[in-house]
Coordinates of C-alpha atoms in Angstrom, one line a residue:
M8 CA -32.0 9.2 0.5
R9 CA -29.6 8.4 -2.1
L10 CA -27.6 11.8 -0.7
L11 CA -26.9 9.8 2.5
P12 CA -24.4 7.6 1.2
I13 CA -22.4 10.5 -0.3
V14 CA -22.3 12.7 3.2
L15 CA -21.4 9.3 4.9
L16 CA -18.4 9.2 2.6
A17 CA -17.4 12.5 3.0
L18 CA -17.0 12.0 6.7
I19 CA -15.1 9.0 6.5
L20 CA -12.5 10.7 4.2
V21 CA -12.3 13.4 6.6
A22 CA -12.1 11.0 9.4
C23 CA -9.6 8.8 7.9
S24 CA -7.6 11.5 6.1
G25 CA -7.9 14.6 7.4
S26 CA -5.3 17.1 6.9
R27 CA -2.0 16.0 7.0
G28 CA 0.4 17.4 9.4
P29 CA 3.9 19.4 8.3
G30 CA 6.4 16.5 9.2
P31 CA 7.6 16.1 11.9
V32 CA 7.1 18.0 15.4
S33 CA 8.6 18.5 19.0
G34 CA 6.1 17.3 22.1
Y35 CA 3.9 15.1 19.8
T36 CA 1.1 13.0 21.7
P37 CA -1.3 11.3 19.7
E38 CA -4.1 13.1 20.1
E39 CA -2.9 16.3 18.9
R40 CA -0.2 16.5 16.7
D41 CA 1.1 13.9 13.7
G42 CA 4.8 13.2 13.6
A43 CA 7.7 10.9 13.8
P44 CA 7.9 7.7 15.6
H45 CA 9.7 7.2 18.6
P46 CA 13.0 6.2 17.5
S47 CA 13.0 2.6 19.4
R48 CA 10.3 1.8 17.1
I49 CA 11.5 2.4 13.6
P50 CA 12.6 -0.4 11.7
D51 CA 15.8 -0.7 9.2
L52 CA 14.0 1.6 7.0
S53 CA 16.5 1.1 4.0
R54 CA 15.2 -2.7 4.0
I55 CA 11.7 -2.1 3.5
P56 CA 10.9 -2.5 -0.4
E57 CA 8.9 -0.7 -2.7
P58 CA 5.9 -1.9 -4.3
V59 CA 5.6 -3.6 -7.7
P60 CA 2.6 -2.2 -9.8
R61 CA 0.2 -4.5 -10.6
V62 CA -3.3 -4.6 -11.8
E63 CA -5.6 -4.6 -8.5
P64 CA -9.2 -4.0 -8.2
M65 CA -10.6 -0.5 -7.6
S66 CA -11.3 0.2 -4.1
R67 CA -15.3 -0.1 -3.4
Y68 CA -15.3 2.5 -1.0
G69 CA -12.5 5.1 -2.1
N70 CA -13.3 6.0 -5.6
P71 CA -16.4 8.5 -5.5
E72 CA -17.1 10.5 -8.5
S73 CA -16.8 13.2 -6.2
Y74 CA -16.7 14.4 -2.7
V75 CA -16.3 17.2 -0.4
V76 CA -14.0 18.0 2.7
F77 CA -13.4 20.8 4.4
G78 CA -16.1 23.0 1.8
R79 CA -14.1 21.8 -1.4
R80 CA -15.3 19.3 -3.9
Y81 CA -12.5 16.8 -5.3
T82 CA -13.2 15.0 -8.3
T83 CA -11.9 11.3 -8.5
L84 CA -10.2 10.5 -11.6
D85 CA -11.4 7.5 -13.6
S86 CA -8.0 6.2 -14.9
A87 CA -4.4 7.5 -13.9
Q88 CA -3.4 6.8 -17.3
G89 CA -0.4 9.3 -18.3
Y90 CA -1.1 11.3 -14.9
R91 CA 2.3 13.0 -14.2
E92 CA 2.0 16.2 -11.9
R93 CA 5.0 18.4 -10.0
G94 CA 3.9 20.2 -7.1
V95 CA 4.7 20.3 -3.3
A96 CA 4.7 16.4 -1.1
S97 CA 4.3 16.2 2.5
W98 CA 4.3 13.0 4.6
Y99 CA 1.8 11.8 7.5
G100 CA 3.1 9.5 10.7
T101 CA 2.1 8.3 14.0
K102 CA -1.3 9.8 14.3
F103 CA -2.5 8.1 11.6
H104 CA -0.6 5.1 12.3
G105 CA -3.1 1.7 12.2
R106 CA -6.4 4.2 11.0
R107 CA -8.2 3.2 8.4
T108 CA -7.4 4.7 5.0
S109 CA -10.1 5.8 2.6
S110 CA -9.4 2.7 1.0
G111 CA -10.5 0.8 4.1
E112 CA -7.1 -0.5 4.7
P113 CA -4.8 0.6 7.9
Y114 CA -2.4 2.6 7.5
D115 CA 1.1 1.8 8.0
M116 CA 3.5 4.7 8.3
F117 CA 6.4 1.9 8.0
A118 CA 5.0 0.4 4.4
M119 CA 5.7 2.4 0.5
T120 CA 2.3 4.1 0.5
A121 CA 0.7 7.5 -0.3
A122 CA -2.2 9.4 -0.1
H123 CA -4.0 11.9 -3.1
T124 CA -6.9 13.6 -3.2
S125 CA -7.9 12.1 -7.3
L126 CA -5.9 9.6 -8.5
P127 CA -7.8 6.4 -8.1
L128 CA -7.5 4.2 -5.2
P129 CA -4.9 1.8 -6.0
T130 CA -2.6 3.4 -7.8
Y131 CA 1.2 2.8 -8.2
V132 CA 3.5 6.5 -8.7
R133 CA 6.6 7.1 -8.8
V134 CA 7.6 10.1 -6.5
T135 CA 11.0 12.0 -7.4
N136 CA 12.2 14.3 -5.4
L137 CA 13.7 17.6 -7.5
E138 CA 15.6 18.9 -5.1
N139 CA 17.8 16.1 -4.7
G140 CA 17.1 13.5 -7.5
R141 CA 16.1 10.6 -5.2
S142 CA 12.8 8.7 -6.2
V143 CA 10.5 6.2 -4.9
V144 CA 7.3 3.6 -5.7
V145 CA 4.5 4.3 -3.6
R146 CA 1.3 2.5 -3.5
V147 CA -1.5 5.5 -3.3
N148 CA -4.3 4.0 -1.2
D149 CA -5.8 7.1 0.6
R150 CA -6.8 10.6 0.3
G151 CA -5.0 13.4 1.0
P152 CA -3.3 15.9 1.5
F153 CA -6.2 18.8 1.9
V154 CA -3.7 21.6 1.6
D155 CA -3.9 24.0 -1.2
N156 CA -0.1 24.0 -2.0
R157 CA 0.5 19.9 -1.7
I158 CA -0.3 17.2 -4.4
I159 CA 1.0 14.2 -2.3
D160 CA 1.3 12.5 1.0
L161 CA 4.0 10.1 1.6
S162 CA 4.2 7.7 4.2
Y163 CA 6.8 8.1 6.8
A164 CA 9.0 5.0 4.9
A165 CA 8.5 6.7 1.5
A166 CA 9.4 10.0 3.0
H167 CA 12.5 8.7 4.2
R168 CA 13.4 7.1 1.3
I169 CA 13.6 10.5 -0.8
G170 CA 15.1 12.6 2.2
M171 CA 12.3 14.8 3.1
L172 CA 11.9 13.8 6.7
D173 CA 13.7 16.6 8.3
R174 CA 12.0 19.7 6.3
G175 CA 8.5 17.9 6.1
T176 CA 7.7 18.9 2.4
A177 CA 9.4 18.8 -0.8
R178 CA 9.3 19.7 -4.3
V179 CA 8.3 16.7 -6.2
E180 CA 7.4 15.0 -9.6
V181 CA 4.6 12.4 -9.2
K182 CA 4.2 10.1 -12.4
A183 CA 1.4 7.6 -12.4
L184 CA 2.7 3.6 -13.4
T185 CA 0.2 1.4 -15.0
P186 CA 0.7 -1.9 -15.4
E187 CA -0.9 -3.9 -18.1
P188 CA -3.7 -6.1 -17.2
S189 CA -1.8 -9.0 -18.9
G190 CA 1.6 -8.0 -18.9
P191 CA 4.6 -10.0 -19.5
N192 CA 5.7 -10.1 -15.7
V193 CA 2.5 -10.7 -14.1
I194 CA 1.6 -14.5 -15.3
Q195 CA -0.9 -15.8 -12.6
A196 CA -3.2 -13.6 -10.1
G197 CA -4.2 -15.7 -6.8
W198 CA -7.6 -16.1 -6.0
V199 CA -9.0 -14.9 -2.2
E200 CA -9.7 -17.9 0.0
P201 CA -12.7 -17.9 2.1
S202 CA -12.1 -18.1 5.7
P203 CA -12.1 -21.2 6.8
P204 CA -15.3 -22.5 8.9
A205 CA -15.2 -22.0 12.9
G206 CA -15.4 -25.3 14.6
P207 CA -13.3 -28.1 16.2
S208 CA -11.5 -28.3 12.6
E209 CA -9.5 -25.2 13.8
S210 CA -7.4 -26.8 16.1
G211 CA -5.1 -27.4 13.0
L212 CA -4.4 -28.0 9.3
A213 CA -4.7 -31.4 7.8
G214 CA -0.9 -30.7 6.9
P215 CA 1.2 -27.7 6.0
V216 CA 0.4 -25.2 3.1
F217 CA 1.7 -22.5 1.4
L218 CA 0.1 -18.9 0.4
Q219 CA 1.1 -18.3 -3.3
V220 CA 1.3 -14.2 -3.5
G221 CA 2.5 -14.5 -6.8
A222 CA 3.9 -15.8 -10.2
F223 CA 6.4 -14.1 -12.0
S224 CA 8.2 -14.5 -15.7
S225 CA 10.9 -11.9 -14.1
R226 CA 13.0 -13.4 -11.4
V227 CA 13.7 -9.7 -10.2
N228 CA 9.8 -8.7 -9.9
A229 CA 9.7 -12.1 -7.5
E230 CA 12.5 -11.3 -5.3
Q231 CA 11.2 -7.6 -5.0
L232 CA 7.8 -9.0 -4.0
R233 CA 9.6 -11.4 -1.6
D234 CA 11.6 -8.8 -0.2
R235 CA 8.8 -6.9 0.6
L236 CA 7.1 -9.7 2.3
H237 CA 10.6 -10.4 4.4
A238 CA 9.7 -6.7 6.1
R239 CA 6.4 -8.5 7.7
L240 CA 6.8 -12.2 7.4
D241 CA 9.7 -15.2 8.3
L242 CA 9.2 -17.9 5.7
V243 CA 9.1 -16.3 2.1
A244 CA 10.8 -18.2 -0.8
V245 CA 10.9 -17.8 -4.4
L246 CA 10.5 -21.2 -6.3
E247 CA 11.2 -21.8 -9.7
S248 CA 9.6 -24.1 -12.4
R249 CA 8.6 -24.3 -16.2
Q250 CA 5.4 -24.1 -17.5
D251 CA 4.8 -24.5 -21.5
D252 CA 8.4 -23.3 -22.2
T253 CA 8.0 -20.5 -19.4
T254 CA 10.2 -20.2 -16.7
L255 CA 8.0 -19.0 -13.8
Y256 CA 9.5 -17.5 -10.4
R257 CA 6.9 -18.3 -7.6
V258 CA 6.6 -15.9 -4.4
R259 CA 5.1 -18.2 -1.4
V260 CA 4.8 -18.0 2.0
G261 CA 5.2 -20.9 4.5
P262 CA 4.8 -23.7 5.4
L263 CA 2.1 -22.9 7.7
S264 CA 1.2 -25.7 10.1
D265 CA -2.0 -24.9 11.8
V266 CA -4.9 -22.6 11.1
R267 CA -4.2 -19.8 13.3
S268 CA -0.8 -18.7 11.7
K269 CA -2.5 -19.3 8.3
R270 CA -4.9 -16.3 9.4
D271 CA -2.2 -14.2 10.9
T272 CA -0.5 -14.4 7.9
V273 CA -3.7 -13.7 5.6
R274 CA -4.1 -10.6 8.1
I275 CA -0.6 -9.3 7.6
L276 CA -0.9 -9.8 3.2
Q277 CA -4.2 -8.0 3.4
S278 CA -2.7 -5.0 5.2
M279 CA 0.0 -4.8 2.7
G280 CA -2.6 -4.4 0.2
L281 CA -1.7 -8.5 -0.8
G282 CA -5.3 -9.9 -0.4
D283 CA -5.1 -12.0 -3.8
Y284 CA -3.5 -15.3 -2.8
R285 CA -3.7 -18.9 -3.4
V286 CA -3.3 -21.8 -0.9
V287 CA -1.4 -24.7 -2.2
A288 CA -0.1 -28.0 -0.6
D289 CA 3.6 -29.2 -1.6

């Protein structure tokens, strides 16, 4: 009976990740091929911020000791510390957009994410295109690519950032970025608020509230997170405050005046891998 969860996990990995497409193809239909989105649906990719490495809990479902896909066994690393590798990168797009990744999050081809066969989920890495020197920081939250000569699958947005969309693949260097649990930049991690109870109280909140996504000692890091949030949300601000001779830069979303707007905002934060937040009243 203990084999059943492993078999199910392998099936999920295949269904979620699969064999990534090599890049853009003509005549794409969602049922058949992977490819690029329609030009009318592409946002301004130059404005999509790169994620700021931070300590996160390990994915419950994306980190088995090993798993089998297409008859080949892959082993998951215990840690990304010191990981550095060169090889071929590919990218994946419309066919997987919105589908569940191996970490359980929905895949967003317009976010700076990636898939890797062995790095812990999540892991932050810097991917450098060795052919043009361009680089991007991505958050690894999926498994793949399950092709012999490829080491990482980038999201559509990340592939655009390093100039590899047209060719579909590129020679890259992948280097893990491992923040310290009590590093100097992230001062306060949030907490996940339980969903409010159903019932008449859902007609509104007692008053406007804010969702604090993080607090930093570095203004640059706070502004990077603010810019990342601005790609999906409107009411985002960085507030400066003093605490025990330390200047903190708090990133907040809001004000949110009703339960529906709060829940919609929480769903967006979770889809971006920012499920740790704190509810505050100004």
